[in-house]
Amino acid sequence: MSRQTEPATTTYIRNSSIGAERVEDHLFLIDQARNRIHALNGTAADIWEILQDATTLNELVQLYVKAYPAQPPKRLKQDLLLVIEKLASFGLIGNPG
């Protein structure tokens, strides 16, 4: 993720070279280029599914505010940003273009 662009308006999308395999209630991402497998928790798996299409952090926050109205939007944004940064650090998602 580029720190030059505001994370809230940066667009994210899945890395198309990453495979995904669902086993029961678990989602595993397969990165053959790096010979790694990543197990995602429920929230990260949901974000992975959403990022099939290019999406900004602000758009993710809007979706989660609707799904979890009792949670403060600022907290949701912080938590979602952590997941986005972790997925990006492993090369699982990136910026389209």
mmCIF file of N, CA, C and O in Angstrom:
data_model
loop_
_atom_site.group_PDB
_atom_site.id
_atom_site.type_symbol
_atom_site.label_atom_id
_atom_site.label_comp_id
_atom_site.label_asym_id
_atom_site.label_seq_id
_atom_site.Cartn_x
_atom_site.Cartn_y
_atom_site.Cartn_z
ATOM 1 N N MET A 1 0.842 -1.171 0.000
ATOM 2 C CA MET A 1 0.000 0.000 0.000
ATOM 3 C C MET A 1 0.881 1.225 0.000
ATOM 4 O O MET A 1 1.848 1.316 0.732
ATOM 5 N N SER A 2 0.545 2.164 -0.787
ATOM 6 C CA SER A 2 1.303 3.395 -0.875
ATOM 7 C C SER A 2 0.866 4.363 0.208
ATOM 8 O O SER A 2 -0.302 4.661 0.363
ATOM 9 N N ARG A 3 1.824 4.868 0.964
ATOM 10 C CA ARG A 3 1.521 5.848 2.006
ATOM 11 C C ARG A 3 1.333 7.238 1.415
ATOM 12 O O ARG A 3 0.958 8.154 2.102
ATOM 13 N N GLN A 4 1.595 7.418 0.121
ATOM 14 C CA GLN A 4 1.425 8.709 -0.528
ATOM 15 C C GLN A 4 -0.046 9.015 -0.765
ATOM 16 O O GLN A 4 -0.427 10.157 -0.888
ATOM 17 N N THR A 5 -0.872 8.010 -0.831
ATOM 18 C CA THR A 5 -2.299 8.168 -1.086
ATOM 19 C C THR A 5 -3.053 7.913 0.206
ATOM 20 O O THR A 5 -2.693 7.028 0.969
ATOM 21 N N GLU A 6 -4.090 8.687 0.451
ATOM 22 C CA GLU A 6 -4.937 8.486 1.627
ATOM 23 C C GLU A 6 -5.542 7.086 1.568
ATOM 24 O O GLU A 6 -6.217 6.746 0.598
ATOM 25 N N PRO A 7 -5.309 6.235 2.594
ATOM 26 C CA PRO A 7 -5.829 4.862 2.565
ATOM 27 C C PRO A 7 -7.337 4.779 2.365
ATOM 28 O O PRO A 7 -7.826 3.841 1.757
ATOM 29 N N ALA A 8 -8.074 5.760 2.880
ATOM 30 C CA ALA A 8 -9.536 5.710 2.794
ATOM 31 C C ALA A 8 -10.035 5.784 1.360
ATOM 32 O O ALA A 8 -11.084 5.258 1.032
ATOM 33 N N THR A 9 -9.275 6.458 0.490
ATOM 34 C CA THR A 9 -9.713 6.621 -0.890
ATOM 35 C C THR A 9 -8.899 5.785 -1.877
ATOM 36 O O THR A 9 -9.176 5.794 -3.064
ATOM 37 N N THR A 10 -7.918 5.053 -1.368
ATOM 38 C CA THR A 10 -7.154 4.151 -2.212
ATOM 39 C C THR A 10 -8.057 2.986 -2.609
ATOM 40 O O THR A 10 -8.829 2.489 -1.802
ATOM 41 N N THR A 11 -7.964 2.551 -3.841
ATOM 42 C CA THR A 11 -8.752 1.426 -4.329
ATOM 43 C C THR A 11 -7.942 0.145 -4.190
ATOM 44 O O THR A 11 -6.765 0.097 -4.541
ATOM 45 N N TYR A 12 -8.590 -0.896 -3.672
ATOM 46 C CA TYR A 12 -7.960 -2.196 -3.466
ATOM 47 C C TYR A 12 -8.712 -3.256 -4.254
ATOM 48 O O TYR A 12 -9.912 -3.153 -4.472
ATOM 49 N N ILE A 13 -7.974 -4.287 -4.665
ATOM 50 C CA ILE A 13 -8.575 -5.413 -5.376
ATOM 51 C C ILE A 13 -7.715 -6.643 -5.116
ATOM 52 O O ILE A 13 -6.522 -6.538 -4.789
ATOM 53 N N ARG A 14 -8.318 -7.804 -5.277
ATOM 54 C CA ARG A 14 -7.575 -9.055 -5.106
ATOM 55 C C ARG A 14 -6.421 -9.145 -6.098
ATOM 56 O O ARG A 14 -6.524 -8.699 -7.232
ATOM 57 N N ASN A 15 -5.366 -9.802 -5.676
ATOM 58 C CA ASN A 15 -4.280 -10.164 -6.575
ATOM 59 C C ASN A 15 -4.793 -11.359 -7.385
ATOM 60 O O ASN A 15 -5.110 -12.410 -6.819
ATOM 61 N N SER A 16 -4.879 -11.195 -8.684
ATOM 62 C CA SER A 16 -5.489 -12.234 -9.533
ATOM 63 C C SER A 16 -4.679 -13.523 -9.597
ATOM 64 O O SER A 16 -5.192 -14.553 -10.033
ATOM 65 N N SER A 17 -3.429 -13.495 -9.150
ATOM 66 C CA SER A 17 -2.623 -14.716 -9.186
ATOM 67 C C SER A 17 -2.789 -15.560 -7.913
ATOM 68 O O SER A 17 -2.205 -16.633 -7.808
ATOM 69 N N ILE A 18 -3.594 -15.093 -6.981
ATOM 70 C CA ILE A 18 -3.812 -15.814 -5.729
ATOM 71 C C ILE A 18 -5.042 -16.712 -5.871
ATOM 72 O O ILE A 18 -6.116 -16.264 -6.255
ATOM 73 N N GLY A 19 -4.868 -17.984 -5.559
ATOM 74 C CA GLY A 19 -5.983 -18.918 -5.590
ATOM 75 C C GLY A 19 -6.694 -18.930 -4.253
ATOM 76 O O GLY A 19 -6.129 -18.540 -3.230
ATOM 77 N N ALA A 20 -7.923 -19.369 -4.256
ATOM 78 C CA ALA A 20 -8.697 -19.450 -3.012
ATOM 79 C C ALA A 20 -9.384 -20.799 -2.947
ATOM 80 O O ALA A 20 -9.891 -21.305 -3.949
ATOM 81 N N GLU A 21 -9.388 -21.365 -1.766
ATOM 82 C CA GLU A 21 -10.020 -22.661 -1.541
ATOM 83 C C GLU A 21 -10.793 -22.608 -0.228
ATOM 84 O O GLU A 21 -10.233 -22.280 0.814
ATOM 85 N N ARG A 22 -12.074 -22.897 -0.306
ATOM 86 C CA ARG A 22 -12.906 -22.918 0.909
ATOM 87 C C ARG A 22 -13.004 -24.358 1.384
ATOM 88 O O ARG A 22 -13.325 -25.255 0.617
ATOM 89 N N VAL A 23 -12.691 -24.564 2.661
ATOM 90 C CA VAL A 23 -12.812 -25.867 3.301
ATOM 91 C C VAL A 23 -13.700 -25.662 4.513
ATOM 92 O O VAL A 23 -13.311 -25.005 5.473
ATOM 93 N N GLU A 24 -14.920 -26.186 4.409
ATOM 94 C CA GLU A 24 -15.953 -25.985 5.418
ATOM 95 C C GLU A 24 -16.135 -24.489 5.642
ATOM 96 O O GLU A 24 -16.461 -23.772 4.720
ATOM 97 N N ASP A 25 -15.879 -24.002 6.861
ATOM 98 C CA ASP A 25 -16.084 -22.584 7.154
ATOM 99 C C ASP A 25 -14.815 -21.755 7.043
ATOM 100 O O ASP A 25 -14.779 -20.608 7.489
ATOM 101 N N HIS A 26 -13.774 -22.305 6.462
ATOM 102 C CA HIS A 26 -12.481 -21.630 6.402
ATOM 103 C C HIS A 26 -12.128 -21.292 4.954
ATOM 104 O O HIS A 26 -12.431 -22.056 4.040
ATOM 105 N N LEU A 27 -11.456 -20.151 4.781
ATOM 106 C CA LEU A 27 -10.979 -19.757 3.459
ATOM 107 C C LEU A 27 -9.464 -19.722 3.487
ATOM 108 O O LEU A 27 -8.862 -19.078 4.358
ATOM 109 N N PHE A 28 -8.864 -20.431 2.542
ATOM 110 C CA PHE A 28 -7.422 -20.476 2.422
ATOM 111 C C PHE A 28 -7.029 -19.826 1.096
ATOM 112 O O PHE A 28 -7.615 -20.128 0.053
ATOM 113 N N LEU A 29 -6.040 -18.950 1.156
ATOM 114 C CA LEU A 29 -5.521 -18.318 -0.053
ATOM 115 C C LEU A 29 -4.197 -18.965 -0.384
ATOM 116 O O LEU A 29 -3.340 -19.150 0.490
ATOM 117 N N ILE A 30 -4.021 -19.301 -1.660
ATOM 118 C CA ILE A 30 -2.837 -20.015 -2.116
ATOM 119 C C ILE A 30 -2.016 -19.102 -3.004
ATOM 120 O O ILE A 30 -2.474 -18.665 -4.059
ATOM 121 N N ASP A 31 -0.806 -18.807 -2.527
ATOM 122 C CA ASP A 31 0.125 -17.961 -3.271
ATOM 123 C C ASP A 31 1.237 -18.877 -3.791
ATOM 124 O O ASP A 31 2.226 -19.128 -3.102
ATOM 125 N N GLN A 32 1.052 -19.396 -4.991
ATOM 126 C CA GLN A 32 2.018 -20.343 -5.551
ATOM 127 C C GLN A 32 3.357 -19.688 -5.864
ATOM 128 O O GLN A 32 4.400 -20.329 -5.744
ATOM 129 N N ALA A 33 3.345 -18.424 -6.231
ATOM 130 C CA ALA A 33 4.598 -17.726 -6.560
ATOM 131 C C ALA A 33 5.528 -17.643 -5.343
ATOM 132 O O ALA A 33 6.744 -17.718 -5.490
ATOM 133 N N ARG A 34 4.942 -17.488 -4.160
ATOM 134 C CA ARG A 34 5.744 -17.376 -2.936
ATOM 135 C C ARG A 34 5.716 -18.664 -2.113
ATOM 136 O O ARG A 34 6.280 -18.721 -1.021
ATOM 137 N N ASN A 35 5.008 -19.673 -2.625
ATOM 138 C CA ASN A 35 4.884 -20.964 -1.951
ATOM 139 C C ASN A 35 4.321 -20.805 -0.539
ATOM 140 O O ASN A 35 4.875 -21.324 0.429
ATOM 141 N N ARG A 36 3.197 -20.053 -0.446
ATOM 142 C CA ARG A 36 2.572 -19.782 0.845
ATOM 143 C C ARG A 36 1.072 -20.065 0.787
ATOM 144 O O ARG A 36 0.444 -19.891 -0.247
ATOM 145 N N ILE A 37 0.540 -20.460 1.935
ATOM 146 C CA ILE A 37 -0.902 -20.606 2.110
ATOM 147 C C ILE A 37 -1.289 -19.735 3.297
ATOM 148 O O ILE A 37 -0.628 -19.753 4.342
ATOM 149 N N HIS A 38 -2.353 -18.961 3.130
ATOM 150 C CA HIS A 38 -2.838 -18.059 4.174
ATOM 151 C C HIS A 38 -4.245 -18.483 4.571
ATOM 152 O O HIS A 38 -5.116 -18.637 3.711
ATOM 153 N N ALA A 39 -4.474 -18.661 5.863
ATOM 154 C CA ALA A 39 -5.809 -18.968 6.389
ATOM 155 C C ALA A 39 -6.436 -17.666 6.855
ATOM 156 O O ALA A 39 -5.833 -16.929 7.635
ATOM 157 N N LEU A 40 -7.627 -17.365 6.347
ATOM 158 C CA LEU A 40 -8.294 -16.115 6.699
ATOM 159 C C LEU A 40 -9.389 -16.351 7.728
ATOM 160 O O LEU A 40 -10.141 -17.325 7.632
ATOM 161 N N ASN A 41 -9.494 -15.420 8.669
ATOM 162 C CA ASN A 41 -10.619 -15.463 9.602
ATOM 163 C C ASN A 41 -11.863 -14.961 8.872
ATOM 164 O O ASN A 41 -11.797 -14.565 7.702
ATOM 165 N N GLY A 42 -12.984 -14.968 9.551
ATOM 166 C CA GLY A 42 -14.251 -14.614 8.908
ATOM 167 C C GLY A 42 -14.267 -13.224 8.311
ATOM 168 O O GLY A 42 -14.706 -13.025 7.177
ATOM 169 N N THR A 43 -13.786 -12.231 9.055
ATOM 170 C CA THR A 43 -13.775 -10.856 8.550
ATOM 171 C C THR A 43 -12.859 -10.724 7.351
ATOM 172 O O THR A 43 -13.233 -10.137 6.333
ATOM 173 N N ALA A 44 -11.663 -11.264 7.443
ATOM 174 C CA ALA A 44 -10.722 -11.180 6.322
ATOM 175 C C ALA A 44 -11.268 -11.918 5.100
ATOM 176 O O ALA A 44 -11.112 -11.460 3.964
ATOM 177 N N ALA A 45 -11.931 -13.050 5.317
ATOM 178 C CA ALA A 45 -12.536 -13.791 4.208
ATOM 179 C C ALA A 45 -13.647 -12.974 3.551
ATOM 180 O O ALA A 45 -13.755 -12.943 2.324
ATOM 181 N N ASP A 46 -14.446 -12.291 4.368
ATOM 182 C CA ASP A 46 -15.497 -11.424 3.808
ATOM 183 C C ASP A 46 -14.892 -10.301 2.974
ATOM 184 O O ASP A 46 -15.378 -9.988 1.893
ATOM 185 N N ILE A 47 -13.831 -9.699 3.481
ATOM 186 C CA ILE A 47 -13.166 -8.620 2.740
ATOM 187 C C ILE A 47 -12.601 -9.161 1.438
ATOM 188 O O ILE A 47 -12.717 -8.526 0.392
ATOM 189 N N TRP A 48 -11.994 -10.339 1.486
ATOM 190 C CA TRP A 48 -11.460 -10.970 0.274
ATOM 191 C C TRP A 48 -12.571 -11.115 -0.778
ATOM 192 O O TRP A 48 -12.371 -10.817 -1.953
ATOM 193 N N GLU A 49 -13.740 -11.580 -0.350
ATOM 194 C CA GLU A 49 -14.862 -11.742 -1.278
ATOM 195 C C GLU A 49 -15.287 -10.394 -1.861
ATOM 196 O O GLU A 49 -15.533 -10.278 -3.061
ATOM 197 N N ILE A 50 -15.378 -9.375 -1.024
ATOM 198 C CA ILE A 50 -15.769 -8.036 -1.486
ATOM 199 C C ILE A 50 -14.766 -7.495 -2.492
ATOM 200 O O ILE A 50 -15.143 -6.852 -3.478
ATOM 201 N N LEU A 51 -13.488 -7.790 -2.280
ATOM 202 C CA LEU A 51 -12.441 -7.244 -3.151
ATOM 203 C C LEU A 51 -12.313 -7.976 -4.480
ATOM 204 O O LEU A 51 -11.338 -7.785 -5.206
ATOM 205 N N GLN A 52 -13.307 -8.763 -4.810
ATOM 206 C CA GLN A 52 -13.373 -9.312 -6.166
ATOM 207 C C GLN A 52 -13.478 -8.136 -7.143
ATOM 208 O O GLN A 52 -12.976 -8.197 -8.254
ATOM 209 N N ASP A 53 -14.154 -7.080 -6.690
ATOM 210 C CA ASP A 53 -14.260 -5.842 -7.452
ATOM 211 C C ASP A 53 -13.463 -4.771 -6.720
ATOM 212 O O ASP A 53 -13.365 -4.786 -5.482
ATOM 213 N N ALA A 54 -12.906 -3.839 -7.463
ATOM 214 C CA ALA A 54 -12.132 -2.748 -6.872
ATOM 215 C C ALA A 54 -13.005 -1.988 -5.872
ATOM 216 O O ALA A 54 -14.138 -1.617 -6.177
ATOM 217 N N THR A 55 -12.468 -1.774 -4.674
ATOM 218 C CA THR A 55 -13.217 -1.181 -3.572
ATOM 219 C C THR A 55 -12.294 -0.303 -2.747
ATOM 220 O O THR A 55 -11.135 -0.656 -2.535
ATOM 221 N N THR A 56 -12.801 0.818 -2.264
ATOM 222 C CA THR A 56 -12.015 1.677 -1.379
ATOM 223 C C THR A 56 -12.283 1.305 0.079
ATOM 224 O O THR A 56 -13.283 0.648 0.390
ATOM 225 N N LEU A 57 -11.411 1.769 0.958
ATOM 226 C CA LEU A 57 -11.626 1.564 2.383
ATOM 227 C C LEU A 57 -12.925 2.221 2.820
ATOM 228 O O LEU A 57 -13.689 1.635 3.600
ATOM 229 N N ASN A 58 -13.208 3.411 2.311
ATOM 230 C CA ASN A 58 -14.459 4.090 2.663
ATOM 231 C C ASN A 58 -15.673 3.259 2.267
ATOM 232 O O ASN A 58 -16.656 3.194 3.007
ATOM 233 N N GLU A 59 -15.606 2.605 1.113
ATOM 234 C CA GLU A 59 -16.722 1.744 0.683
ATOM 235 C C GLU A 59 -16.867 0.535 1.610
ATOM 236 O O GLU A 59 -17.990 0.140 1.948
ATOM 237 N N LEU A 60 -15.738 -0.036 2.024
ATOM 238 C CA LEU A 60 -15.785 -1.143 2.975
ATOM 239 C C LEU A 60 -16.412 -0.690 4.291
ATOM 240 O O LEU A 60 -17.251 -1.394 4.860
ATOM 241 N N VAL A 61 -15.998 0.474 4.758
ATOM 242 C CA VAL A 61 -16.541 0.996 6.014
ATOM 243 C C VAL A 61 -18.054 1.159 5.898
ATOM 244 O O VAL A 61 -18.801 0.767 6.803
ATOM 245 N N GLN A 62 -18.529 1.699 4.797
ATOM 246 C CA GLN A 62 -19.970 1.876 4.600
ATOM 247 C C GLN A 62 -20.705 0.540 4.675
ATOM 248 O O GLN A 62 -21.770 0.436 5.297
ATOM 249 N N LEU A 63 -20.142 -0.501 4.049
ATOM 250 C CA LEU A 63 -20.761 -1.828 4.096
ATOM 251 C C LEU A 63 -20.813 -2.373 5.522
ATOM 252 O O LEU A 63 -21.823 -2.924 5.954
ATOM 253 N N TYR A 64 -19.720 -2.201 6.251
ATOM 254 C CA TYR A 64 -19.654 -2.734 7.604
ATOM 255 C C TYR A 64 -20.495 -1.916 8.588
ATOM 256 O O TYR A 64 -21.028 -2.472 9.545
ATOM 257 N N VAL A 65 -20.617 -0.615 8.380
ATOM 258 C CA VAL A 65 -21.494 0.206 9.226
ATOM 259 C C VAL A 65 -22.935 -0.274 9.086
ATOM 260 O O VAL A 65 -23.671 -0.363 10.078
ATOM 261 N N LYS A 66 -23.336 -0.619 7.867
ATOM 262 C CA LYS A 66 -24.693 -1.151 7.651
ATOM 263 C C LYS A 66 -24.860 -2.527 8.306
ATOM 264 O O LYS A 66 -25.908 -2.833 8.869
ATOM 265 N N ALA A 67 -23.834 -3.351 8.219
ATOM 266 C CA ALA A 67 -23.912 -4.705 8.769
ATOM 267 C C ALA A 67 -23.791 -4.722 10.294
ATOM 268 O O ALA A 67 -24.359 -5.600 10.942
ATOM 269 N N TYR A 68 -23.048 -3.764 10.852
ATOM 270 C CA TYR A 68 -22.805 -3.716 12.299
ATOM 271 C C TYR A 68 -23.100 -2.315 12.831
ATOM 272 O O TYR A 68 -22.193 -1.597 13.266
ATOM 273 N N PRO A 69 -24.360 -1.901 12.826
ATOM 274 C CA PRO A 69 -24.707 -0.525 13.204
ATOM 275 C C PRO A 69 -24.376 -0.171 14.652
ATOM 276 O O PRO A 69 -24.237 1.009 14.975
ATOM 277 N N ALA A 70 -24.221 -1.143 15.513
ATOM 278 C CA ALA A 70 -23.899 -0.852 16.914
ATOM 279 C C ALA A 70 -22.423 -0.487 17.106
ATOM 280 O O ALA A 70 -22.054 0.045 18.147
ATOM 281 N N GLN A 71 -21.599 -0.785 16.102
ATOM 282 C CA GLN A 71 -20.170 -0.503 16.212
ATOM 283 C C GLN A 71 -19.867 0.922 15.732
ATOM 284 O O GLN A 71 -20.389 1.348 14.708
ATOM 285 N N PRO A 72 -18.998 1.634 16.441
ATOM 286 C CA PRO A 72 -18.633 2.987 16.002
ATOM 287 C C PRO A 72 -17.904 2.936 14.652
ATOM 288 O O PRO A 72 -16.982 2.139 14.474
ATOM 289 N N PRO A 73 -18.305 3.776 13.700
ATOM 290 C CA PRO A 73 -17.664 3.777 12.382
ATOM 291 C C PRO A 73 -16.152 3.974 12.441
ATOM 292 O O PRO A 73 -15.415 3.358 11.677
ATOM 293 N N LYS A 74 -15.685 4.792 13.368
ATOM 294 C CA LYS A 74 -14.235 5.028 13.473
ATOM 295 C C LYS A 74 -13.511 3.736 13.837
ATOM 296 O O LYS A 74 -12.454 3.430 13.284
ATOM 297 N N ARG A 75 -14.094 2.970 14.746
ATOM 298 C CA ARG A 75 -13.495 1.692 15.153
ATOM 299 C C ARG A 75 -13.504 0.702 13.988
ATOM 300 O O ARG A 75 -12.523 -0.013 13.743
ATOM 301 N N LEU A 76 -14.627 0.643 13.274
ATOM 302 C CA LEU A 76 -14.709 -0.241 12.110
ATOM 303 C C LEU A 76 -13.639 0.124 11.088
ATOM 304 O O LEU A 76 -12.964 -0.753 10.542
ATOM 305 N N LYS A 77 -13.468 1.412 10.838
ATOM 306 C CA LYS A 77 -12.468 1.861 9.860
ATOM 307 C C LYS A 77 -11.073 1.443 10.294
ATOM 308 O O LYS A 77 -10.294 0.948 9.476
ATOM 309 N N GLN A 78 -10.748 1.608 11.571
ATOM 310 C CA GLN A 78 -9.431 1.212 12.074
ATOM 311 C C GLN A 78 -9.214 -0.288 11.906
ATOM 312 O O GLN A 78 -8.147 -0.725 11.454
ATOM 313 N N ASP A 79 -10.221 -1.070 12.272
ATOM 314 C CA ASP A 79 -10.103 -2.533 12.162
ATOM 315 C C ASP A 79 -9.984 -2.984 10.709
ATOM 316 O O ASP A 79 -9.174 -3.861 10.382
ATOM 317 N N LEU A 80 -10.785 -2.390 9.844
ATOM 318 C CA LEU A 80 -10.727 -2.746 8.423
ATOM 319 C C LEU A 80 -9.390 -2.362 7.814
ATOM 320 O O LEU A 80 -8.830 -3.106 7.006
ATOM 321 N N LEU A 81 -8.860 -1.206 8.213
ATOM 322 C CA LEU A 81 -7.555 -0.781 7.705
ATOM 323 C C LEU A 81 -6.468 -1.766 8.113
ATOM 324 O O LEU A 81 -5.578 -2.086 7.307
ATOM 325 N N LEU A 82 -6.531 -2.287 9.324
ATOM 326 C CA LEU A 82 -5.556 -3.285 9.764
ATOM 327 C C LEU A 82 -5.604 -4.530 8.878
ATOM 328 O O LEU A 82 -4.558 -5.070 8.492
ATOM 329 N N VAL A 83 -6.805 -4.990 8.559
ATOM 330 C CA VAL A 83 -6.950 -6.167 7.701
ATOM 331 C C VAL A 83 -6.409 -5.864 6.300
ATOM 332 O O VAL A 83 -5.648 -6.660 5.734
ATOM 333 N N ILE A 84 -6.770 -4.707 5.756
ATOM 334 C CA ILE A 84 -6.300 -4.309 4.424
ATOM 335 C C ILE A 84 -4.772 -4.252 4.391
ATOM 336 O O ILE A 84 -4.130 -4.760 3.463
ATOM 337 N N GLU A 85 -4.188 -3.641 5.403
ATOM 338 C CA GLU A 85 -2.723 -3.531 5.448
ATOM 339 C C GLU A 85 -2.069 -4.901 5.537
ATOM 340 O O GLU A 85 -1.040 -5.144 4.899
ATOM 341 N N LYS A 86 -2.660 -5.807 6.304
ATOM 342 C CA LYS A 86 -2.094 -7.154 6.441
ATOM 343 C C LYS A 86 -2.198 -7.914 5.120
ATOM 344 O O LYS A 86 -1.224 -8.528 4.664
ATOM 345 N N LEU A 87 -3.362 -7.867 4.475
ATOM 346 C CA LEU A 87 -3.526 -8.536 3.180
ATOM 347 C C LEU A 87 -2.553 -7.964 2.145
ATOM 348 O O LEU A 87 -1.940 -8.704 1.372
ATOM 349 N N ALA A 88 -2.399 -6.646 2.156
ATOM 350 C CA ALA A 88 -1.480 -5.999 1.205
ATOM 351 C C ALA A 88 -0.030 -6.370 1.503
ATOM 352 O O ALA A 88 0.762 -6.583 0.578
ATOM 353 N N SER A 89 0.330 -6.474 2.784
ATOM 354 C CA SER A 89 1.721 -6.791 3.136
ATOM 355 C C SER A 89 2.133 -8.165 2.641
ATOM 356 O O SER A 89 3.308 -8.408 2.386
ATOM 357 N N PHE A 90 1.174 -9.078 2.498
ATOM 358 C CA PHE A 90 1.455 -10.407 1.972
ATOM 359 C C PHE A 90 1.281 -10.497 0.465
ATOM 360 O O PHE A 90 1.408 -11.560 -0.122
ATOM 361 N N GLY A 91 0.924 -9.372 -0.174
ATOM 362 C CA GLY A 91 0.755 -9.362 -1.621
ATOM 363 C C GLY A 91 -0.540 -10.003 -2.086
ATOM 364 O O GLY A 91 -0.665 -10.355 -3.256
ATOM 365 N N LEU A 92 -1.487 -10.165 -1.166
ATOM 366 C CA LEU A 92 -2.753 -10.812 -1.519
ATOM 367 C C LEU A 92 -3.720 -9.863 -2.199
ATOM 368 O O LEU A 92 -4.597 -10.292 -2.951
ATOM 369 N N ILE A 93 -3.574 -8.579 -1.923
ATOM 370 C CA ILE A 93 -4.376 -7.545 -2.578
ATOM 371 C C ILE A 93 -3.448 -6.426 -3.024
ATOM 372 O O ILE A 93 -2.302 -6.333 -2.571
ATOM 373 N N GLY A 94 -3.941 -5.596 -3.919
ATOM 374 C CA GLY A 94 -3.148 -4.466 -4.386
ATOM 375 C C GLY A 94 -4.065 -3.411 -4.958
ATOM 376 O O GLY A 94 -5.284 -3.431 -4.775
ATOM 377 N N ASN A 95 -3.450 -2.498 -5.645
ATOM 378 C CA ASN A 95 -4.194 -1.420 -6.301
ATOM 379 C C ASN A 95 -4.358 -1.765 -7.770
ATOM 380 O O ASN A 95 -3.402 -2.166 -8.416
ATOM 381 N N PRO A 96 -5.571 -1.616 -8.293
ATOM 382 C CA PRO A 96 -5.773 -1.914 -9.720
ATOM 383 C C PRO A 96 -5.037 -0.914 -10.587
ATOM 384 O O PRO A 96 -4.777 0.206 -10.174
ATOM 385 N N GLY A 97 -4.751 -1.341 -11.766
ATOM 386 C CA GLY A 97 -4.135 -0.398 -12.689
ATOM 387 C C GLY A 97 -2.903 -0.849 -13.228
ATOM 388 O O GLY A 97 -2.050 -1.174 -13.674
#
